[in-house]
Coordinates of C-alpha atoms in Angstrom, one line a residue:
Chain A
X1 CA -31.0 13.0 18.5
X2 CA -29.8 9.6 17.6
X3 CA -29.6 7.0 20.4
X4 CA -26.7 5.3 18.8
X5 CA -23.5 7.2 19.4
X6 CA -20.4 6.9 17.2
X7 CA -16.9 8.3 17.7
X8 CA -15.0 9.9 16.1
X9 CA -17.2 11.8 13.7
X10 CA -14.3 12.3 11.4
X11 CA -11.0 10.4 11.0
X12 CA -8.1 10.9 8.7
X13 CA -5.4 8.2 8.7
X14 CA -2.5 7.0 6.7
X15 CA -2.2 3.6 5.2
X16 CA 0.1 2.4 7.9
X17 CA -1.9 3.7 10.8
X18 CA -4.0 1.7 13.3
X19 CA -7.2 3.3 14.5
X20 CA -10.6 2.3 15.9
X21 CA -14.2 3.4 15.4
X22 CA -16.5 3.1 18.4
X23 CA -20.2 2.7 18.7
X24 CA -22.5 2.7 21.7
X25 CA -26.2 2.1 22.2
X26 CA -28.4 2.0 25.3
X27 CA -31.7 0.8 23.8
X28 CA -31.2 -2.8 24.9
X29 CA -30.9 -3.9 21.3
X30 CA -29.3 -7.2 20.9
X31 CA -28.2 -6.9 17.3
X32 CA -25.5 -4.4 16.2
X33 CA -24.2 -3.7 12.8
X34 CA -21.4 -2.0 10.8
X35 CA -22.2 -0.6 7.4
X36 CA -20.0 1.2 4.9
X37 CA -21.5 3.8 2.6
X38 CA -19.9 5.5 -0.4
X39 CA -21.2 8.6 -1.9
X40 CA -24.5 8.2 -3.8
X41 CA -24.8 4.6 -2.9
X42 CA -26.9 2.8 -0.2
X43 CA -25.3 1.4 2.9
X44 CA -23.4 -1.8 2.4
X45 CA -23.4 -4.4 5.2
X46 CA -20.1 -5.4 6.7
X47 CA -20.7 -7.2 10.0
X48 CA -23.6 -8.2 12.3
X49 CA -23.3 -9.1 15.9
X50 CA -26.2 -10.8 17.6
X51 CA -26.1 -11.3 21.4
X52 CA -22.5 -10.2 21.3
X53 CA -21.4 -12.9 18.9
X54 CA -20.4 -12.3 15.3
X55 CA -23.2 -13.7 13.2
X56 CA -22.5 -12.2 9.8
X57 CA -19.3 -11.2 8.1
X58 CA -19.9 -10.1 4.5
X59 CA -16.5 -11.2 3.3
X60 CA -14.9 -8.1 4.6
X61 CA -11.1 -7.8 4.2
X62 CA -9.2 -8.6 7.4
X63 CA -7.8 -5.1 7.6
X64 CA -11.2 -4.4 9.2
X65 CA -11.6 -6.2 12.5
X66 CA -14.9 -5.9 14.5
X67 CA -15.2 -6.4 18.3
X68 CA -18.2 -6.4 20.6
X69 CA -17.0 -6.0 24.2
X70 CA -20.5 -6.1 25.6
X71 CA -24.1 -5.7 24.5
X72 CA -23.9 -1.9 24.3
X73 CA -20.6 -1.4 22.6
X74 CA -19.3 -2.2 19.1
X75 CA -15.8 -1.4 17.8
X76 CA -14.3 -1.5 14.4
X77 CA -10.5 -1.8 14.4
X78 CA -8.7 -0.4 11.3
X79 CA -5.3 -1.4 10.1
X80 CA -3.4 -1.0 6.8
X81 CA -6.3 0.5 5.0
X82 CA -6.4 1.6 1.4
X83 CA -7.5 4.9 0.0
X84 CA -10.6 3.2 -1.5
X85 CA -11.7 2.4 2.1
X86 CA -12.5 6.1 2.5
X87 CA -16.2 6.2 3.2
X88 CA -18.9 6.9 5.8
X89 CA -18.9 4.0 8.4
X90 CA -22.3 3.6 10.0
X91 CA -23.1 1.7 13.1
X92 CA -26.7 0.5 13.7
X93 CA -28.6 -1.4 16.2
X94 CA -31.9 -3.3 16.0
X95 CA -34.4 -5.0 18.3
X96 CA -33.8 -7.9 16.0
X97 CA -37.3 -9.1 15.3
X98 CA -38.7 -6.5 12.9
X99 CA -35.8 -5.5 10.7
X100 CA -35.8 -1.9 11.9
X101 CA -32.4 -0.3 12.1
X102 CA -31.3 2.6 14.2
X103 CA -28.2 4.3 12.8
X104 CA -25.6 6.4 14.5
X105 CA -24.4 9.6 12.8
X106 CA -21.5 7.8 11.3
X107 CA -17.7 8.1 11.2
X108 CA -16.4 9.8 8.0
X109 CA -13.1 8.1 7.3
X110 CA -10.5 9.4 4.9
X111 CA -7.4 7.2 4.1
X112 CA -4.5 9.0 2.6
Chain B
X1 CA -35.7 -8.6 -11.0
X2 CA -33.4 -6.9 -8.5
X3 CA -34.2 -7.7 -4.8
X4 CA -35.2 -4.1 -4.1
X5 CA -35.6 -1.6 -6.9
X6 CA -36.3 2.1 -6.8
X7 CA -36.4 4.9 -9.4
X8 CA -33.3 6.9 -8.5
X9 CA -34.8 10.2 -9.6
X10 CA -34.1 13.0 -9.0
X11 CA -37.7 14.1 -8.5
X12 CA -37.8 17.9 -8.6
X13 CA -41.1 19.1 -7.3
X14 CA -42.4 22.6 -6.3
X15 CA -43.3 23.3 -2.7
X16 CA -46.9 22.2 -1.9
X17 CA -46.9 19.4 -4.5
X18 CA -47.8 15.8 -3.9
X19 CA -45.1 13.3 -4.9
X20 CA -45.0 9.5 -4.8
X21 CA -42.2 7.0 -5.0
X22 CA -42.5 3.3 -5.7
X23 CA -40.2 0.5 -4.6
X24 CA -40.5 -3.0 -6.0
X25 CA -39.2 -6.1 -4.2
X26 CA -38.6 -9.7 -5.3
X27 CA -39.0 -11.7 -2.1
X28 CA -42.7 -12.5 -1.9
X29 CA -42.2 -13.8 1.7
X30 CA -41.2 -10.4 3.1
X31 CA -43.5 -9.3 5.9
X32 CA -42.3 -5.9 6.8
X33 CA -41.0 -3.0 4.9
X34 CA -39.4 0.3 5.8
X35 CA -38.8 3.8 4.3
X36 CA -35.8 5.6 5.5
X37 CA -34.8 9.2 4.8
X38 CA -31.2 10.2 4.4
X39 CA -30.0 13.8 4.2
X40 CA -26.8 14.6 2.4
X41 CA -23.8 13.4 4.4
X42 CA -26.0 12.2 7.2
X43 CA -27.2 8.9 8.5
X44 CA -30.4 7.2 7.3
X45 CA -33.3 7.8 9.7
X46 CA -36.4 5.6 9.9
X47 CA -39.3 7.4 8.4
X48 CA -42.1 4.8 8.2
X49 CA -42.6 1.1 8.9
X50 CA -45.2 -0.9 6.9
X51 CA -46.4 -4.3 8.2
X52 CA -49.8 -4.6 6.7
X53 CA -51.5 -2.7 3.9
X54 CA -50.2 0.7 4.8
X55 CA -49.3 3.3 7.3
X56 CA -50.0 7.1 7.5
X57 CA -48.2 9.7 9.5
X58 CA -49.2 13.3 8.9
X59 CA -48.2 14.2 5.3
X60 CA -46.6 10.8 4.7
X61 CA -48.5 7.7 3.6
X62 CA -46.9 4.3 2.8
X63 CA -48.9 1.7 1.0
X64 CA -48.1 -2.0 0.4
X65 CA -49.3 -3.9 -2.6
X66 CA -48.5 -7.6 -2.0
X67 CA -50.0 -8.9 -5.2
X68 CA -47.7 -6.6 -7.3
X69 CA -44.9 -6.7 -4.8
X70 CA -44.3 -3.0 -4.4
X71 CA -44.5 -0.4 -1.6
X72 CA -45.1 3.3 -2.3
X73 CA -44.4 6.5 -0.3
X74 CA -46.7 9.4 -0.8
X75 CA -45.7 12.9 0.4
X76 CA -48.4 15.5 0.4
X77 CA -47.9 19.3 0.6
X78 CA -44.1 19.0 0.1
X79 CA -41.8 21.2 2.2
X80 CA -38.3 22.4 1.3
X81 CA -37.2 20.3 4.3
X82 CA -38.4 17.1 2.6
X83 CA -35.5 17.3 0.2
X84 CA -33.5 14.2 0.8
X85 CA -32.9 10.7 -0.5
X86 CA -35.6 8.2 0.4
X87 CA -34.4 4.6 0.9
X88 CA -36.7 1.6 0.6
X89 CA -35.6 -1.3 2.9
X90 CA -36.8 -4.9 2.9
X91 CA -35.6 -7.4 5.5
X92 CA -34.2 -10.6 4.1
X93 CA -36.1 -13.8 5.1
X94 CA -34.8 -15.8 8.0
X95 CA -34.0 -13.8 11.1
X96 CA -34.2 -10.2 9.9
X97 CA -30.5 -9.7 10.6
X98 CA -29.9 -8.7 7.0
X99 CA -31.9 -6.2 5.1
X100 CA -31.7 -5.1 1.5
X101 CA -31.5 -1.4 0.7
X102 CA -32.9 0.0 -2.5
X103 CA -30.6 2.4 -4.3
X104 CA -32.7 5.4 -3.0
X105 CA -34.8 8.0 -4.7
X106 CA -33.6 11.6 -4.5
X107 CA -36.2 14.3 -3.9
X108 CA -35.6 18.0 -4.4
X109 CA -38.4 20.3 -3.4
X110 CA -38.1 23.7 -5.2
X111 CA -39.3 27.0 -3.8

């Protein structure tokens, strides 16, 4: 069982909706990540939080808005998405010194 | 050379066979390397970490060749349950906050 928990597992939303993806880890990891993965492609980095501060934003469109309320939680707020944003959104955490990533099961997003 | 390069496959092998995948990387300063396994429509899961010359865990062996800048993953006595995509991951230099994923190698073990 994964120690990184993501909700919801599946989400269908219209282009005008506002929704949020949530991620929680209790491994004491100080780095947390959002990745986007399309079919048959490797995960693509979106954001990195280190010690609850945003440290990397890979030029992600502003319709994706990350938030890190505390060291265990990571949210991704979604607004005015496009159908091409449909993908598997993966949250990960890392001890931060070795490069190992621990992924949640992902939230499969469909934008209609 | 791409930062991390893998043969996409698919590798179709019979049960019980031995199969090996290679992954080449361009950053000669990289110190650690990882193999992840990803099942269809699931999340990647860490399979093996490689920090020195190699690592072995049961039927799985990962080897590092720094001179030629590649890591390999050897799977012995393949099982049907080994069918998955295997991702090679190399941390970027400077803090390990970013890693580079290979495109993955798909393995299909056939009865």
